[in-house]
XYZ file of C-alpha atoms in Angstrom:
555
model
C -42.938 -67.843 -158.858
C -44.442 -68.076 -155.886
C -43.907 -66.792 -152.739
C -44.140 -69.486 -149.063
C -44.814 -67.440 -146.234
C -41.501 -67.568 -144.121
C -43.210 -69.819 -140.764
C -41.551 -68.035 -138.251
C -42.665 -64.370 -136.459
C -41.337 -62.352 -134.306
C -43.328 -60.005 -132.273
C -42.448 -56.564 -129.905
C -44.763 -54.925 -127.509
C -43.623 -51.124 -127.966
C -45.565 -48.477 -125.589
C -47.195 -45.416 -127.645
C -50.324 -43.427 -126.316
C -53.702 -44.175 -128.150
C -57.465 -43.477 -127.973
C -59.114 -43.703 -124.506
C -60.068 -47.415 -123.220
C -63.747 -48.214 -123.337
C -65.114 -46.342 -120.451
C -69.178 -46.304 -120.478
C -70.727 -42.600 -120.788
C -73.437 -40.400 -122.128
C -73.598 -38.993 -125.444
C -73.263 -35.466 -124.086
C -69.997 -35.909 -121.707
C -67.261 -33.850 -122.553
C -64.761 -34.352 -124.524
C -62.015 -35.350 -122.581
C -60.178 -38.635 -123.321
C -57.943 -41.228 -120.302
C -54.779 -42.106 -121.901
C -54.420 -45.728 -123.299
C -52.963 -48.634 -121.862
C -49.393 -50.154 -123.774
C -49.291 -51.789 -127.001
C -49.940 -55.150 -126.644
C -48.800 -57.659 -130.314
C -48.643 -60.745 -128.867
C -51.026 -62.706 -126.236
C -50.869 -65.773 -125.239
C -53.375 -68.869 -126.043
C -54.675 -71.326 -123.399
C -55.818 -74.795 -124.491
C -58.335 -74.060 -121.977
C -59.807 -70.360 -123.851
C -63.352 -70.275 -125.185
C -64.895 -68.715 -128.176
C -65.409 -65.563 -126.035
C -61.776 -65.630 -124.246
C -60.131 -65.634 -127.472
C -62.156 -62.429 -128.817
C -61.616 -61.100 -125.480
C -57.826 -61.559 -126.680
C -57.953 -60.524 -130.205
C -59.920 -57.344 -129.390
C -57.006 -56.359 -126.995
C -54.242 -56.517 -129.684
C -52.858 -53.396 -131.500
C -50.483 -52.815 -133.802
C -46.355 -51.576 -132.588
C -45.752 -48.225 -134.251
C -43.648 -49.393 -136.796
C -46.579 -51.856 -138.074
C -48.887 -48.764 -137.737
C -46.651 -46.470 -139.656
C -45.678 -49.010 -142.565
C -50.045 -49.066 -142.510
C -50.309 -45.774 -143.618
C -47.954 -46.025 -145.979
C -50.685 -47.820 -148.443
C -48.608 -48.262 -151.180
C -45.413 -49.485 -151.950
C -43.500 -50.122 -155.491
C -41.778 -52.758 -155.544
C -38.222 -53.397 -158.781
C -37.285 -56.972 -159.735
C -34.092 -56.347 -161.535
C -31.243 -58.553 -162.376
C -29.923 -61.520 -164.553
C -33.438 -62.809 -165.271
C -34.335 -59.788 -167.305
C -31.847 -60.610 -169.967
C -32.170 -64.030 -169.736
C -35.847 -64.597 -169.995
C -36.028 -66.105 -166.749
C -38.405 -64.886 -163.402
C -36.065 -67.671 -160.853
C -32.828 -68.104 -162.276
C -30.287 -70.717 -161.691
C -27.607 -69.165 -160.192
C -25.216 -69.858 -162.727
C -25.457 -66.608 -165.276
C -22.667 -64.774 -166.229
C -22.033 -61.986 -163.897
C -21.076 -59.678 -167.841
C -25.290 -60.709 -168.352
C -26.456 -57.603 -166.104
C -24.991 -54.939 -168.807
C -28.454 -52.062 -168.003
C -27.419 -49.508 -171.234
C -28.989 -46.425 -169.654
C -29.940 -47.141 -166.331
C -32.502 -44.638 -164.267
C -33.306 -45.428 -161.463
C -33.824 -41.445 -161.264
C -36.714 -42.129 -163.755
C -38.129 -45.559 -161.492
C -38.586 -43.055 -157.747
C -40.036 -39.910 -159.642
C -42.126 -42.619 -161.335
C -43.417 -44.569 -158.364
C -43.657 -40.858 -156.582
C -46.230 -39.353 -159.096
C -48.245 -41.962 -158.812
C -48.272 -41.690 -155.349
C -46.353 -44.268 -153.519
C -44.805 -43.606 -150.500
C -41.425 -46.559 -150.170
C -40.087 -48.699 -152.854
C -38.491 -52.294 -152.694
C -35.529 -53.269 -154.782
C -34.228 -56.931 -155.072
C -31.014 -56.065 -153.867
C -30.586 -60.540 -154.181
C -32.947 -62.970 -156.250
C -32.706 -66.758 -155.931
C -30.072 -66.287 -158.275
C -27.883 -65.645 -155.647
C -25.818 -62.215 -158.460
C -25.820 -59.142 -156.013
C -26.623 -55.543 -157.106
C -24.104 -54.637 -154.989
C -20.292 -54.668 -154.510
C -19.126 -57.050 -151.527
C -16.469 -58.118 -149.757
C -17.694 -61.619 -149.600
C -18.753 -62.773 -152.912
C -17.325 -62.610 -156.226
C -21.034 -63.112 -157.996
C -22.536 -60.160 -158.602
C -22.569 -56.495 -159.740
C -18.026 -55.947 -159.422
C -17.809 -58.684 -161.789
C -19.558 -57.512 -164.879
C -17.389 -55.031 -167.241
C -20.835 -52.616 -166.824
C -19.504 -49.359 -165.921
C -15.894 -51.402 -165.450
C -16.452 -53.084 -162.414
C -17.278 -49.999 -160.544
C -21.360 -50.284 -160.804
C -23.585 -50.315 -157.766
C -27.384 -50.675 -158.721
C -28.297 -50.128 -154.965
C -26.734 -47.249 -154.136
C -28.255 -45.252 -157.728
C -31.590 -46.699 -156.232
C -30.917 -45.350 -152.930
C -29.445 -42.466 -153.728
C -32.438 -41.391 -156.246
C -34.804 -42.599 -153.298
C -33.087 -39.629 -151.419
C -33.182 -36.978 -153.949
C -37.146 -37.762 -154.189
C -37.849 -38.025 -150.554
C -39.225 -42.084 -150.839
C -38.461 -44.305 -148.066
C -36.006 -47.660 -148.955
C -36.603 -51.118 -149.345
C -34.439 -53.595 -149.856
C -35.432 -57.620 -150.716
C -32.076 -60.060 -149.695
C -33.762 -63.715 -151.334
C -32.765 -66.006 -148.352
C -32.229 -68.631 -151.202
C -29.242 -69.014 -153.446
C -29.033 -70.923 -156.380
C -25.448 -69.466 -156.759
C -24.223 -70.660 -153.462
C -26.303 -73.229 -154.049
C -23.630 -74.748 -156.782
C -21.288 -77.522 -156.352
C -18.493 -76.446 -153.900
C -21.263 -73.279 -152.370
C -22.389 -72.277 -148.969
C -25.482 -73.026 -149.675
C -27.043 -76.317 -147.012
C -23.611 -78.162 -147.430
C -24.007 -79.487 -144.406
C -21.158 -77.150 -142.533
C -20.853 -77.369 -138.620
C -22.064 -73.890 -136.751
C -19.278 -71.980 -135.366
C -19.066 -68.778 -133.259
C -18.759 -66.420 -136.022
C -18.258 -62.316 -136.036
C -20.552 -60.548 -138.301
C -19.267 -58.498 -140.113
C -16.512 -61.088 -140.486
C -14.112 -58.632 -142.247
C -13.570 -54.840 -141.158
C -16.246 -52.958 -139.862
C -15.643 -50.357 -136.973
C -19.206 -50.605 -135.952
C -21.863 -52.211 -134.215
C -20.937 -56.148 -134.239
C -22.956 -59.462 -133.494
C -21.312 -63.311 -132.169
C -23.947 -66.186 -133.659
C -23.406 -69.291 -133.630
C -23.523 -69.676 -137.746
C -23.090 -72.568 -140.712
C -21.604 -70.941 -143.464
C -24.477 -70.157 -145.627
C -25.662 -68.283 -142.633
C -22.674 -66.593 -142.174
C -22.570 -65.400 -144.953
C -26.361 -64.128 -145.698
C -25.661 -62.053 -142.655
C -22.566 -60.249 -143.620
C -23.918 -59.507 -147.038
C -27.619 -58.028 -144.806
C -25.020 -56.404 -142.589
C -23.324 -55.082 -145.520
C -27.020 -53.449 -146.923
C -27.976 -52.536 -143.979
C -24.937 -50.486 -142.873
C -23.888 -49.013 -146.277
C -26.930 -47.401 -147.684
C -28.532 -44.730 -145.355
C -31.688 -45.542 -143.634
C -33.698 -48.515 -144.800
C -37.705 -48.884 -143.578
C -38.140 -52.104 -144.763
C -36.554 -55.221 -145.185
C -38.186 -57.928 -147.440
C -37.067 -61.916 -146.509
C -38.776 -64.016 -149.621
C -40.242 -67.208 -148.524
C -39.692 -69.243 -151.567
C -36.932 -71.971 -151.502
C -36.968 -73.399 -155.204
C -34.460 -76.168 -153.480
C -37.085 -77.234 -151.597
C -35.451 -76.669 -148.012
C -31.674 -77.135 -148.291
C -30.910 -74.733 -146.314
C -31.559 -73.847 -142.820
C -31.786 -70.317 -141.844
C -31.297 -68.799 -138.386
C -33.751 -66.027 -138.097
C -33.472 -65.192 -134.688
C -30.200 -63.991 -135.740
C -31.203 -61.826 -139.411
C -33.838 -60.517 -137.235
C -31.888 -59.298 -134.399
C -29.448 -57.387 -137.179
C -32.290 -56.017 -138.961
C -33.513 -54.255 -135.686
C -30.221 -53.275 -134.152
C -29.018 -51.549 -137.154
C -32.309 -50.413 -138.463
C -34.386 -50.010 -135.996
C -37.074 -48.090 -137.626
C -38.027 -50.842 -140.497
C -40.558 -53.448 -140.724
C -39.676 -56.830 -141.297
C -41.938 -58.737 -144.344
C -41.191 -62.140 -143.612
C -40.795 -62.246 -140.557
C -41.253 -59.946 -137.051
C -43.947 -57.880 -138.654
C -45.682 -58.403 -142.303
C -47.312 -61.437 -143.814
C -47.595 -62.748 -146.744
C -51.456 -62.427 -148.033
C -51.520 -65.791 -149.520
C -51.491 -65.220 -153.421
C -49.817 -63.021 -155.828
C -52.529 -61.323 -157.114
C -52.812 -58.109 -155.035
C -55.931 -58.911 -153.264
C -56.858 -59.378 -149.648
C -59.819 -61.816 -148.276
C -63.113 -60.177 -147.777
C -62.901 -60.366 -143.863
C -58.977 -59.648 -143.351
C -58.078 -59.532 -140.004
C -54.850 -58.717 -138.579
C -54.789 -60.861 -135.752
C -53.898 -64.211 -136.867
C -53.224 -66.992 -134.677
C -49.268 -68.025 -133.836
C -47.168 -70.988 -133.095
C -43.975 -70.671 -130.909
C -41.977 -69.412 -127.949
C -40.447 -66.948 -126.442
C -36.332 -67.106 -126.108
C -35.785 -69.067 -122.877
C -32.775 -66.774 -121.745
C -35.193 -63.344 -122.324
C -32.347 -61.644 -124.014
C -34.436 -60.892 -127.749
C -37.876 -60.290 -128.660
C -40.242 -62.712 -128.454
C -39.946 -65.076 -131.383
C -43.334 -66.972 -132.581
C -44.110 -69.690 -135.504
C -47.635 -69.271 -137.056
C -48.952 -71.948 -138.786
C -48.363 -71.642 -142.191
C -51.088 -70.456 -144.938
C -53.174 -71.565 -142.216
C -53.492 -67.700 -140.989
C -55.161 -67.125 -144.587
C -58.411 -68.056 -142.767
C -60.801 -64.975 -142.244
C -61.364 -66.030 -138.370
C -59.373 -68.842 -137.172
C -59.186 -67.791 -133.536
C -58.827 -71.408 -131.953
C -57.031 -73.517 -129.414
C -54.656 -75.232 -131.709
C -52.308 -71.664 -131.532
C -50.572 -71.042 -129.083
C -50.648 -67.423 -129.276
C -52.694 -64.630 -131.313
C -50.674 -61.866 -132.680
C -50.882 -58.361 -134.561
C -49.445 -59.186 -138.188
C -50.682 -57.430 -141.022
C -50.866 -59.159 -144.967
C -48.659 -57.330 -147.400
C -50.381 -57.698 -150.914
C -47.817 -58.235 -153.740
C -48.619 -57.556 -156.967
C -47.182 -56.829 -160.830
C -47.776 -54.079 -163.760
C -46.655 -56.739 -165.800
C -47.475 -60.551 -166.527
C -43.955 -61.467 -164.679
C -41.806 -60.564 -161.838
C -38.810 -59.242 -164.366
C -39.576 -57.298 -167.402
C -39.249 -59.693 -170.757
C -40.030 -57.949 -173.976
C -43.473 -57.778 -175.762
C -45.136 -57.111 -172.459
C -47.961 -55.450 -171.790
C -48.683 -54.019 -168.155
C -52.675 -54.503 -166.553
C -55.495 -52.348 -167.654
C -56.076 -49.119 -165.457
C -59.374 -50.666 -164.448
C -57.399 -53.703 -162.585
C -54.590 -51.429 -160.797
C -58.240 -49.690 -159.252
C -59.998 -52.753 -158.879
C -56.795 -53.925 -156.884
C -56.114 -50.727 -155.628
C -59.804 -50.929 -153.519
C -59.296 -54.887 -152.614
C -56.012 -54.170 -150.955
C -55.839 -50.733 -149.664
C -59.539 -50.632 -149.384
C -59.370 -54.406 -147.336
C -56.741 -53.745 -144.281
C -53.687 -54.393 -146.796
C -50.634 -52.610 -148.297
C -50.432 -53.001 -151.963
C -46.742 -54.110 -153.150
C -47.217 -53.249 -156.602
C -44.239 -54.313 -159.121
C -42.282 -52.762 -161.796
C -39.566 -54.838 -164.254
C -37.342 -52.708 -165.576
C -36.017 -52.840 -169.415
C -32.652 -54.263 -170.426
C -31.958 -50.771 -170.784
C -32.020 -49.764 -166.779
C -35.639 -48.065 -167.389
C -39.052 -48.615 -167.305
C -41.071 -48.740 -169.925
C -43.161 -45.810 -171.724
C -46.006 -47.961 -171.301
C -45.879 -48.608 -167.662
C -45.050 -44.940 -166.721
C -48.328 -43.725 -168.592
C -50.167 -46.873 -166.932
C -48.642 -46.181 -163.418
C -49.268 -42.361 -163.673
C -52.882 -43.167 -164.853
C -53.650 -44.879 -161.772
C -51.872 -42.083 -159.274
C -54.232 -39.729 -161.293
C -56.849 -41.773 -160.660
C -57.098 -42.589 -157.652
C -56.735 -38.982 -156.131
C -59.307 -38.194 -158.649
C -61.839 -40.853 -156.534
C -60.123 -39.376 -153.248
C -60.716 -35.672 -154.330
C -63.666 -34.204 -152.528
C -65.004 -35.891 -149.602
C -68.288 -35.007 -149.301
C -68.928 -35.997 -145.297
C -66.683 -32.927 -145.011
C -68.818 -30.260 -143.069
C -71.425 -32.285 -142.120
C -72.981 -33.296 -138.460
C -72.221 -35.979 -136.767
C -74.487 -37.574 -133.798
C -74.844 -41.233 -131.688
C -78.309 -41.770 -133.814
C -81.036 -43.282 -131.166
C -80.120 -45.482 -127.994
C -76.399 -45.350 -128.838
C -74.734 -43.230 -126.532
C -70.883 -43.110 -126.632
C -67.496 -43.332 -124.474
C -65.801 -40.296 -122.829
C -64.296 -38.400 -125.264
C -64.837 -40.698 -128.676
C -67.655 -38.372 -129.408
C -69.308 -39.190 -133.277
C -67.251 -35.826 -134.613
C -64.387 -37.398 -134.435
C -64.546 -39.921 -137.537
C -64.695 -36.028 -139.582
C -62.351 -34.673 -138.583
C -58.743 -36.519 -140.993
C -57.331 -37.983 -137.446
C -56.802 -41.954 -137.439
C -55.796 -41.715 -134.130
C -59.404 -40.231 -132.893
C -62.677 -42.104 -133.009
C -66.025 -42.301 -132.115
C -66.217 -45.212 -129.585
C -70.013 -46.740 -128.942
C -70.602 -48.100 -125.390
C -71.788 -51.151 -126.597
C -70.313 -54.003 -129.219
C -73.543 -52.861 -131.462
C -74.846 -49.291 -132.033
C -74.821 -46.444 -134.541
C -74.116 -42.992 -135.993
C -75.895 -40.689 -138.478
C -73.975 -38.120 -140.234
C -75.940 -34.893 -141.533
C -74.634 -34.294 -144.940
C -77.003 -29.981 -144.510
C -78.239 -31.421 -148.203
C -78.350 -33.482 -150.646
C -74.339 -35.151 -151.557
C -74.696 -37.834 -154.473
C -71.401 -40.464 -154.026
C -70.899 -44.031 -154.691
C -67.747 -44.861 -152.384
C -67.268 -45.311 -149.012
C -64.088 -45.216 -146.995
C -64.007 -46.572 -143.374
C -61.382 -46.747 -140.994
C -60.488 -48.498 -137.502
C -58.166 -47.111 -134.695
C -55.862 -48.942 -134.870
C -54.590 -47.918 -131.908
C -57.630 -49.155 -129.910
C -57.214 -52.421 -132.354
C -59.449 -54.428 -134.998
C -62.689 -55.248 -133.342
C -65.862 -54.835 -136.189
C -67.024 -57.783 -137.727
C -70.080 -56.982 -139.767
C -71.723 -53.488 -140.438
C -73.729 -51.816 -142.553
C -74.054 -47.941 -144.486
C -77.395 -46.773 -145.101
C -78.767 -43.732 -146.369
C -81.920 -41.402 -146.168
C -84.204 -41.154 -148.907
C -86.893 -38.242 -147.549
C -88.987 -40.955 -145.862
C -86.953 -44.417 -144.535
C -83.466 -45.386 -144.171
C -82.305 -47.926 -146.736
C -79.403 -49.838 -146.511
C -76.976 -49.027 -149.161
C -74.306 -51.324 -147.984
C -72.751 -54.371 -145.868
C -69.664 -55.636 -145.420
C -67.772 -57.735 -142.734
C -64.331 -56.345 -141.357
C -62.961 -52.434 -140.948
C -59.203 -52.496 -139.758
C -57.367 -49.543 -140.924
C -59.136 -48.718 -144.043
C -61.965 -50.261 -146.161
C -63.134 -49.028 -149.039
C -67.039 -49.905 -150.401
C -68.131 -48.936 -153.471
C -72.070 -48.959 -154.434
C -74.271 -50.570 -157.082
C -74.676 -47.530 -158.027
C -75.063 -44.203 -157.102
C -77.131 -42.457 -154.634
C -78.159 -39.609 -153.169
C -78.974 -38.524 -150.044
C -79.397 -35.675 -147.052
C -78.524 -38.615 -144.424
C -76.309 -41.542 -144.172
C -76.523 -44.175 -140.731
C -73.359 -46.336 -140.403
C -74.389 -49.006 -138.276
C -72.090 -51.616 -136.691
C -73.687 -55.525 -136.658
C -71.243 -57.152 -134.311
C -68.020 -55.969 -133.391
C -64.583 -58.780 -131.370
C -65.965 -58.875 -127.827
C -65.799 -54.760 -127.415
C -66.751 -51.935 -128.539
C -64.852 -50.635 -131.576
C -63.847 -47.198 -132.593
C -64.576 -45.679 -136.014
C -61.587 -43.630 -136.689
C -63.390 -42.122 -140.276
C -66.241 -42.205 -142.288
C -65.508 -40.516 -145.455
C -67.886 -40.512 -148.932
C -66.841 -39.931 -152.439
C -68.085 -39.502 -156.251
C -65.638 -41.455 -158.592
C -67.424 -39.970 -161.794
C -67.020 -42.240 -164.512
C -64.827 -45.280 -163.670
C -63.472 -47.908 -165.937
C -65.604 -51.182 -164.999
C -63.708 -53.569 -162.869
C -62.722 -57.094 -162.718
C -63.711 -59.828 -160.359
C -61.072 -59.570 -157.860
C -59.530 -63.061 -158.064
C -60.274 -65.358 -155.903
C -60.165 -62.558 -152.931
C -63.204 -63.801 -150.859
C -61.628 -67.682 -150.519
C -58.655 -68.286 -148.168
C -55.496 -68.765 -150.891
C -52.369 -71.145 -150.896
C -49.185 -70.795 -152.026
C -48.409 -73.598 -154.998
């Protein structure tokens, strides 16, 4: 199953505080910052814009509050569960008997507690996959868990999952597939050519907030089930709209209406495949070597001004590492989510083995360590539980990540501007050491350097860097050097940083001083929030990142 990114983007501009804007000051300026400008997530592009003007515009964009909160989660669990768990397929037919769904020992507490122990902050459940079977009872469909003899038709897997998530303090995400192969059967509503008519959502009952849209049969059905999910199961932190359509585009979707429902009923929820988040372009859990959160987009604002601006982007072309061209209408802050599987397939099937610990560690560095969030799927078995091998591997993964990042060897260091470098007012070198990603050191020019005096020799093999996203993503080239007592030697170099960049050195080094050199930034000075050093010890040998440095396309 390949996920094509839904070619529609809605971007909202929310005001929130941040670092001082770049102002020239000496290295000895007082530690005092000025208020930041409101966040800006979309900027128009003119056909006459030069490369320099495009870079200026890209440098001004910053994430919304919900996008920043999403980025800080870093790890999200994914759970694919449904008829495919029993049929052996990954994409169902839409004709499966609901009675196939018979989890004999459903244990959503086990799902959630396993992910939590591994360090995951949120879990997304497939409330409906492409087959169309609902894992919750609905007033609008007889094709779902309520039609199964399991728990005498009274079962609700979504409720069991959300109850477990609340119990363990884990955020909830819900996946409701836009494609629906059951409704695509003869007599169904999917792509049936029905005309749009004035439709109240929810159609049945509902004493709370309601909506009125022009909708055909399927969009009306879909929005009613979406309404149920967003009103009956508490707070939702992410809504996942999968762009894969096994029918090849038979049905048009009223995305702006769907997004309005989400924004109204769950205003804090990030939307994948919609206003907030995009697909990274592969299902291997790896970002590109240069992963920008600012990407080109096409489209225009709602003409009557009653909704968020909505923008269509250039589809999988955004997979390019730096495609700021006048072919787009706008630039938008649109970060990538890296989805991947612990097992070989999305749904659990007998005899499968989980990925190795080495593969998971490398995936973490290739996703979270490249300015993305990792979305890792585990499919429960037919008994409704994660297999012991999956539980062990997730636990090992969490332990390994905690082991690597247990001790920041830069803690207690002295930070200073390197010779010839000054910093903007209030944004001093010491701020890279304060464990706060909203404060930062900011040089007065696009290039500049700072040094860390580690107050003694320190052995490390891992470097962690963060930009303050309150200023934006600007670094396009940087290097890390170590002092051997006589001279500086370059230990690593890379391109982008963004929310987080993790670098593994070819071999451990021991040094008393470290230097960060910003070699280039987009148009304006970057703001470095964090510079940390770690010794990972004896780690598993990582496998190569598949396609990590090239633009992947969906099949």
